[in-house]
Coordinates of C-alpha atoms in Angstrom, one line a residue:
X211 CA 13.5 -15.0 -12.3
X212 CA 14.6 -17.9 -14.4
X213 CA 12.7 -18.2 -17.6
X214 CA 10.4 -21.2 -17.5
X215 CA 7.8 -22.3 -20.0
X216 CA 4.6 -23.1 -18.3
X217 CA 2.5 -25.8 -19.9
X218 CA -1.3 -25.6 -19.6
X219 CA -1.6 -28.5 -17.0
X220 CA 0.9 -26.7 -14.9
X221 CA -0.9 -23.4 -15.2
X222 CA -4.1 -25.1 -14.1
X223 CA -2.2 -26.5 -11.1
X224 CA -0.9 -23.1 -10.2
X225 CA -4.3 -21.6 -10.5
X226 CA -5.8 -24.2 -8.3
X227 CA -3.1 -23.5 -5.8
X228 CA -4.0 -19.7 -5.9
X229 CA -7.5 -20.7 -4.8
X230 CA -6.3 -22.3 -1.6
X231 CA -3.3 -20.3 -0.4
X232 CA -2.5 -19.7 3.2
X233 CA -0.3 -17.1 4.9
X234 CA 2.6 -19.6 4.7
X235 CA 2.7 -19.5 0.9
X236 CA 4.3 -16.1 0.7
X237 CA 7.7 -14.5 1.3
X238 CA 8.6 -11.9 3.9
X239 CA 7.0 -8.4 4.0
X240 CA 10.3 -6.5 4.8
X241 CA 13.3 -6.5 2.5
X242 CA 13.6 -7.7 -1.1
X243 CA 11.8 -10.6 -2.6
X244 CA 14.6 -13.1 -3.4
X245 CA 12.4 -15.3 -5.6
X246 CA 8.8 -14.8 -6.6
X247 CA 6.6 -17.9 -5.8
X248 CA 5.5 -19.6 -9.0
X249 CA 1.8 -19.1 -8.0
X250 CA 2.5 -15.4 -7.7
X251 CA 4.0 -15.3 -11.2
X252 CA 0.9 -17.1 -12.5
X253 CA -1.2 -14.5 -10.8
X254 CA 0.8 -11.7 -12.4
X255 CA 0.2 -13.4 -15.7
X256 CA -3.6 -13.9 -15.2
X257 CA -4.4 -10.6 -13.4
X258 CA -1.8 -8.2 -14.6
X259 CA -1.1 -9.5 -18.2
X260 CA 2.5 -9.9 -17.2
X261 CA 4.7 -11.8 -19.7
X262 CA 8.3 -12.5 -19.0
X263 CA 9.2 -12.1 -22.7
X264 CA 7.6 -8.6 -23.1
X265 CA 8.5 -7.2 -19.7
X266 CA 11.6 -5.3 -20.9
X267 CA 10.0 -4.1 -24.1
X268 CA 7.0 -2.6 -22.1
X269 CA 9.4 -0.8 -19.7
X270 CA 11.2 0.7 -22.7
X271 CA 7.9 1.8 -24.1
X272 CA 7.0 3.6 -20.9
X273 CA 10.4 5.3 -20.7
X274 CA 10.0 6.4 -24.3
X275 CA 6.5 7.8 -23.5
X276 CA 7.9 9.8 -20.6
X277 CA 10.4 11.5 -23.1
X278 CA 7.8 12.1 -25.8
X279 CA 5.4 13.6 -23.4
X280 CA 8.1 15.8 -21.8
X281 CA 9.0 17.1 -25.2
X282 CA 5.5 18.6 -25.5
X283 CA 6.6 21.1 -22.9
X284 CA 3.6 20.5 -20.6
X285 CA 4.6 21.3 -17.0
X286 CA 3.6 18.1 -15.3
X287 CA 5.0 16.0 -18.2
X288 CA 8.3 17.7 -17.7
X289 CA 8.2 17.2 -13.9
X290 CA 7.6 13.5 -14.5
X291 CA 10.7 13.2 -16.7
X292 CA 12.7 15.1 -14.1
X293 CA 11.5 12.9 -11.3
X294 CA 12.2 9.6 -13.0
X295 CA 15.6 10.5 -14.4
X296 CA 18.1 7.9 -13.5
X297 CA 15.5 5.4 -12.1
X298 CA 16.1 1.8 -13.1
X299 CA 13.7 -0.5 -15.0
X300 CA 12.5 -2.0 -11.7
X301 CA 11.0 1.4 -10.8
X302 CA 9.1 1.6 -14.0
X303 CA 7.9 -2.0 -13.7
X304 CA 6.0 -1.1 -10.5
X305 CA 3.8 1.3 -12.4
X306 CA 3.3 -1.1 -15.3
X307 CA 2.2 -3.8 -12.9
X308 CA -0.1 -1.5 -11.0
X309 CA -1.8 -0.7 -14.4
X310 CA -1.9 -4.3 -15.8
X311 CA 0.8 -3.7 -18.4
X312 CA -1.1 -1.0 -20.1
X313 CA 1.6 1.6 -21.0
X314 CA -0.7 4.6 -21.4
X315 CA -2.4 4.0 -18.0
X316 CA 1.0 3.3 -16.4
X317 CA 2.1 6.7 -17.6
X318 CA -1.0 8.3 -16.2
X319 CA -0.2 6.7 -12.8
X320 CA 3.3 8.1 -13.0
X321 CA 1.8 11.5 -13.6
X322 CA -0.5 10.9 -10.5
X323 CA 2.6 9.9 -8.5
X324 CA 4.5 13.0 -9.3
X325 CA 1.4 15.3 -9.1
X326 CA 0.6 14.0 -5.5
X327 CA 4.2 14.9 -4.5
X328 CA 3.9 18.3 -6.0
X329 CA 0.4 18.9 -4.5
X330 CA 1.3 17.9 -1.0
X331 CA 5.0 18.7 -0.5
X332 CA 4.5 18.8 3.3
X333 CA 4.3 15.0 3.1
X334 CA 7.7 14.6 1.5
X335 CA 10.0 17.6 1.8
X336 CA 12.5 18.1 4.5
X337 CA 11.3 15.2 6.7
X338 CA 13.6 13.7 9.2
X339 CA 13.8 9.9 9.2
X340 CA 13.9 10.1 13.0
X341 CA 10.4 11.8 13.1
X342 CA 9.0 9.2 10.7
X343 CA 10.5 6.4 12.8
X344 CA 8.8 7.8 16.0
X345 CA 5.4 7.9 14.3
X346 CA 5.8 4.3 13.1
X347 CA 7.0 3.2 16.6
X348 CA 3.8 4.7 18.0
X349 CA 1.9 2.5 15.6
X350 CA 0.7 5.1 13.1
X351 CA 0.2 3.1 11.0
X352 CA 1.0 -0.4 11.8
X353 CA 2.3 -3.1 9.4
X354 CA 1.9 -6.8 10.0
X355 CA 5.1 -8.8 9.6
X356 CA 3.2 -11.6 7.9
X357 CA 1.2 -11.3 4.6
X358 CA -2.4 -12.4 4.5
X359 CA -3.4 -15.5 2.6
X360 CA -3.6 -13.6 -0.6
X361 CA 0.0 -12.4 -0.2
X362 CA -1.0 -8.8 0.6
X363 CA 0.7 -6.5 3.0
X364 CA -1.6 -5.7 5.9
X365 CA -1.5 -2.2 7.3
X366 CA -3.2 -1.3 10.6
X367 CA -4.6 1.8 12.1
X368 CA -5.9 1.9 15.7
X369 CA -7.7 5.2 16.3
X370 CA -8.6 4.5 20.0
X371 CA -5.7 6.5 21.7
X372 CA -4.8 8.7 18.8
X373 CA -4.3 12.3 19.8
X374 CA -4.1 14.6 16.8
X375 CA -2.2 17.2 18.8
X376 CA 0.5 14.7 19.6
X377 CA 0.7 12.9 16.3
X378 CA -0.7 15.1 13.5
X379 CA -2.7 13.8 10.5
X380 CA 0.2 14.9 8.2
X381 CA 2.7 13.0 10.3
X382 CA 0.6 9.8 9.9
X383 CA 0.4 10.3 6.2
X384 CA 4.1 10.9 6.0
X385 CA 4.6 7.6 7.7
X386 CA 2.1 5.9 5.3
X387 CA 3.9 7.3 2.3
X388 CA 7.3 6.3 3.6
X389 CA 6.1 2.7 4.3
X390 CA 4.4 2.4 0.9
X391 CA 7.4 3.6 -1.0
X392 CA 9.7 1.2 0.9
X393 CA 7.5 -1.9 0.8
X394 CA 6.8 -1.4 -2.9
X395 CA 10.4 -2.3 -3.7
X396 CA 9.3 -5.8 -3.0
X397 CA 7.9 -7.6 -6.1
X398 CA 5.4 -9.8 -4.2
X399 CA 3.9 -6.6 -2.8
X400 CA 3.7 -5.0 -6.2
X401 CA 1.7 -8.0 -7.5
X402 CA -0.4 -8.9 -4.4
X403 CA -1.0 -5.4 -3.1
X404 CA -2.1 -4.0 0.3
X405 CA -5.1 -4.1 2.6
X406 CA -5.8 -1.7 5.4
X407 CA -7.6 -2.4 8.7
X408 CA -9.0 0.6 10.5
X409 CA -10.0 -0.2 14.1
X410 CA -12.5 2.5 15.1
X411 CA -13.2 1.1 18.6
X412 CA -13.1 4.0 21.0
X413 CA -13.4 6.6 18.3
X414 CA -14.7 9.7 20.1
X415 CA -17.0 12.4 18.9
X416 CA -14.3 14.8 19.7
X417 CA -12.0 13.0 17.3
X418 CA -14.7 12.9 14.7
X419 CA -15.3 16.6 15.0
X420 CA -11.5 17.2 14.7
X421 CA -11.1 15.5 11.4
X422 CA -10.9 18.0 8.6
X423 CA -12.4 17.2 5.2
X424 CA -9.2 18.4 3.5
X425 CA -7.1 15.9 5.5
X426 CA -9.5 13.1 4.7
X427 CA -9.3 14.1 1.1
X428 CA -5.5 14.0 1.2
X429 CA -5.6 10.5 2.6
X430 CA -8.0 9.4 -0.2
X431 CA -5.7 11.0 -2.8
X432 CA -2.9 8.9 -1.4
X433 CA -4.9 5.7 -1.9
X434 CA -6.1 6.6 -5.4
X435 CA -3.8 7.0 -8.4
X436 CA -0.8 8.3 -6.5
X437 CA 1.2 5.1 -5.8
X438 CA 2.1 2.1 -7.9
X439 CA 0.2 0.0 -5.3
X440 CA -2.9 -2.2 -5.5
X441 CA -5.1 -1.4 -2.6
X442 CA -7.3 -4.4 -2.5
X443 CA -9.4 -3.9 0.6
X444 CA -10.1 -1.4 3.5
X445 CA -11.8 -2.9 6.5
X446 CA -13.4 -0.8 9.2
X447 CA -14.1 -2.6 12.5
X448 CA -15.9 -1.6 15.7
X449 CA -16.9 1.8 14.4
X450 CA -19.5 3.7 16.5
X451 CA -22.8 5.0 15.0
X452 CA -21.5 8.5 14.3
X453 CA -18.7 7.0 12.1
X454 CA -21.3 7.4 9.3
X455 CA -20.8 11.1 9.4
X456 CA -17.1 10.8 8.9
X457 CA -17.5 8.2 6.2
X458 CA -20.0 10.4 4.4
X459 CA -17.4 13.1 4.1
X460 CA -15.0 10.6 2.5
X461 CA -17.4 8.9 0.2
X462 CA -17.7 11.6 -2.5
X463 CA -13.9 11.4 -3.0
X464 CA -13.9 7.6 -3.6
X465 CA -14.0 6.3 -7.1
X466 CA -16.3 3.3 -7.6
X467 CA -13.3 0.9 -7.7
X468 CA -12.1 1.8 -4.2
X469 CA -15.6 2.3 -2.9
X470 CA -16.4 -1.4 -3.7
X471 CA -13.3 -2.4 -1.7
X472 CA -14.4 -0.6 1.5
X473 CA -16.0 -3.0 4.1
X474 CA -17.6 -1.6 7.2
X475 CA -18.0 -4.5 9.7
X476 CA -19.1 -3.0 13.0
X477 CA -18.8 -5.5 15.8
X478 CA -19.7 -8.6 13.8
X479 CA -16.3 -9.7 12.6
X480 CA -17.3 -13.1 11.1
X481 CA -17.0 -11.8 7.5
X482 CA -13.8 -10.0 8.4
X483 CA -12.1 -13.1 9.8
X484 CA -13.0 -15.0 6.6
X485 CA -10.7 -12.4 4.8
X486 CA -8.0 -11.9 7.4
X487 CA -6.9 -14.9 9.5
X488 CA -6.9 -14.4 13.3
X489 CA -3.5 -16.0 13.6
X490 CA -1.7 -13.1 11.8
X491 CA -3.6 -10.4 13.7
X492 CA -2.5 -8.8 17.0
X493 CA -4.8 -9.0 20.0
X494 CA -5.9 -5.4 19.7
X495 CA -7.3 -6.2 16.2
X496 CA -9.2 -9.3 17.4
X497 CA -6.3 -11.8 16.6
X498 CA -4.3 -14.4 18.5
X499 CA -1.0 -12.6 18.3
X500 CA 0.3 -10.3 21.1
X501 CA -0.7 -6.6 21.1
X502 CA 0.8 -4.7 18.1
X503 CA 4.3 -3.3 18.8
X504 CA 5.4 -0.5 16.4
X505 CA 9.0 -0.7 17.7
X506 CA 9.4 -4.2 16.2
X507 CA 8.3 -2.9 12.8
X508 CA 10.5 0.2 13.0
X509 CA 13.5 -2.1 13.6
X510 CA 12.6 -3.9 10.3
X511 CA 12.2 -0.7 8.4
X512 CA 15.1 1.3 9.8
X513 CA 17.4 -1.1 11.5
X514 CA 18.6 -0.9 15.1
X515 CA 18.7 2.4 16.8
X516 CA 22.1 4.0 17.2
X517 CA 23.3 3.2 20.7
X518 CA 24.9 6.6 21.5
X519 CA 21.9 8.7 20.9
X520 CA 21.1 9.7 24.5
X521 CA 24.7 10.4 25.3
X522 CA 25.2 13.1 22.6
X523 CA 27.6 15.2 24.8

């Protein structure tokens, strides 16, 4: 980022632009962000209290806090110091942005990030990339290749043909965690955040009965205070009447902030399409694009498959 002084008129212009953004005003979802759009820098300034001139100082304060807390000898504080050892300032900046440049809260988020990994080691330890790739190829979850008009990354989940024996709940969460970690390297994603679309068309009573409260809790924990990510909206579409039972299990785990960002649309998608444009959505989510293909996204995340795999002899 080049340093530029923004004069008040220009700030007003950028803010006006933020009001009328389209999906074309943002960079790619996959890979690094080569240059932050100026309207996104303005948003970081307005919403996240980001200032170019204090950025490095705030990162240093957070790094300092990590050491001070670890010196207290408290177990999680020491685990945090251990986990972040050798990480660059870009890593710390993710947490600072996610907590609006408040160092104390950024440190709490770092604790949450490390605690989540210690609490659910099955989501992180000893995983094969191949297994995660297969889950993502199957579409659990999906990721749109284009951001929404607010510059958010859109993640998709289509429950209709999900068989929990074939792809376990943990495998899905492993894939979510992998995707979040990877996509959060991108600064536009750090600033603009994520939204999730859950298509519950074809959700069976058998599926509903098979969902364990502990699994749902684990998913909510992932979405709350465990990643340096801004989860801006979760949309449920086409849910059947008994979805309420499932949602009532989840509700007590949701803090008010996330609860206010959950939208349950049913079959009337008019409000949904005001938020998410049809032209970035695949056909199986009510959009104008072809049906979602997880293999395309796996290519973006992992690169092409090695050719010689099936001829291992």
